[in-house]
Amino acid sequence: MTIQWFPGHMAKARREITEKLKLIDVVFELVDARVPLASRNPMIDEITAGKPRLLLLNKADMADPEVTRLWVEYFQGKGLPVLVLNSKTGQGINKIEAAAKELVKEKFDKMKAKGIIKPRAVRALILGIPNVGKSTLINRMAGKNIAVTGDKPGVTKKQQWIKVGSSLELLDTPGILWPKFEDQSIGLKLAVTGAIKETLLDFSEIVLFALNYYKDHYPERLQERYNLEEIPEEAIQLFDAIGKKRGCLMSGGLIDYEKTAEIVLRDIRAEKLGRLSYERPVQV
Ligand code: GDP
């Protein structure tokens, strides 16, 4: 289900998160490793103010591993602890408990010293935009299917804690945040990675955006996949070349762009072009 976010929805989502924040010690911010900036909520710092945060780069199995490594360095450099995950298989999730404990260590030690709290589990909440993998991660961490896949903001149910290992408890309902809408490229990045429905945007536009990016960053993958001798300067020419190679022609020999776009998007979704990232940290 794709949520259409209106100011009213955002305010409600924020209120729901504020309520949940009262119950927890740390926030697990889930983003898509392929677009870690575009899949972040623009107000995350403000919304989670005061709570220690662990950034989780999810869907890393689909991201370019070299770029993911750069992102880890980038976020660590900003003082944000970060882990790389594949929630579908569970790869990386065994590191979450220790990371969460580390984040609250100082606070817990102080409280223990003052006798304020008895030793207890660290309580955590998963936050993220729709489709980033929140339910998949919760189910993985629970070791069973408890979270409903798909987002239904506003559907209230009794919240429960999921015990993870010996010292972590996770809220079984995630906090749902809205994505950034600031500029069009963010929408295109979210569409190409499947975070928002492609029907909301023009199909060919998404593919044109992707081809433009691949032309600059993954030309050899395009050459290999579509049997191209060379990569043209312009993405639109690339579109032509792929259409021709795939026999997407209309009468009169014109390229059928819609059909070409469909083929390319299907290839992207099926990971036929390999593991791809659509954002890199800005080198300074
Ligand atoms: P939510 O809306 O944030 O709860 O996202 P879901 O848990 O429903 O996941 C959205 C889609 O992403 C589903 O099709 C999941 O199978 C898929 N998914 C979630 N995590 C991963 C991951 O780490 N790797 C891959 N390849 N797919 C994932």
CSV table of C-alpha atoms and ligand atoms in Angstrom, one decimal, residues 58-62 85-88 129-137 149-151, ligand 1:
chain,number,residue,atom,x,y,z
A,58,ASN,CA,19.0,-2.1,4.9
A,59,LYS,CA,18.6,-4.0,1.6
A,60,ALA,CA,22.4,-4.0,1.4
A,61,ASP,CA,22.2,-7.2,-0.6
A,62,MET,CA,20.9,-5.0,-3.5
A,85,LEU,CA,21.8,-5.3,6.9
A,86,ASN,CA,19.9,-7.7,4.8
A,87,SER,CA,16.6,-8.1,6.7
A,88,LYS,CA,15.3,-10.7,4.3
A,129,ILE,CA,9.7,5.4,5.6
A,130,PRO,CA,7.3,3.0,4.0
A,131,ASN,CA,8.8,-0.1,2.2
A,132,VAL,CA,12.2,0.3,3.7
A,133,GLY,CA,11.8,-3.1,5.4
A,134,LYS,CA,10.6,-2.3,8.9
A,135,SER,CA,8.2,-5.2,9.1
A,136,THR,CA,10.7,-7.6,7.6
A,137,LEU,CA,13.3,-6.6,10.1
A,149,THR,CA,4.0,-6.4,6.1
A,150,GLY,CA,3.0,-3.1,4.5
A,151,ASP,CA,2.2,0.1,6.3
B,1,GDP,P1,8.0,-1.7,5.6
B,1,GDP,O1,6.9,-1.0,4.8
B,1,GDP,O2,9.1,-0.8,6.0
B,1,GDP,O3,7.5,-2.5,6.7
B,1,GDP,O4,8.7,-2.7,4.6
B,1,GDP,P2,8.5,-4.3,4.4
B,1,GDP,O5,9.1,-5.0,5.5
B,1,GDP,O6,7.1,-4.5,4.0
B,1,GDP,O7,9.4,-4.5,3.1
B,1,GDP,C1,9.2,-4.0,1.8
B,1,GDP,C2,9.7,-4.9,0.8
B,1,GDP,O8,11.2,-4.9,0.9
B,1,GDP,C3,9.3,-6.4,0.9
B,1,GDP,O9,9.1,-6.9,-0.4
B,1,GDP,C4,10.5,-7.0,1.6
B,1,GDP,O10,10.6,-8.4,1.2
B,1,GDP,C5,11.6,-6.3,1.0
B,1,GDP,N1,12.8,-6.3,1.9
B,1,GDP,C6,12.9,-5.9,3.2
B,1,GDP,N2,14.1,-5.9,3.6
B,1,GDP,C7,14.9,-6.4,2.6
B,1,GDP,C8,16.3,-6.6,2.5
B,1,GDP,O11,17.2,-6.4,3.3
B,1,GDP,N3,16.7,-7.1,1.2
B,1,GDP,C9,15.9,-7.3,0.2
B,1,GDP,N4,16.4,-7.7,-1.0
B,1,GDP,N5,14.5,-7.0,0.3
B,1,GDP,C10,14.1,-6.6,1.5
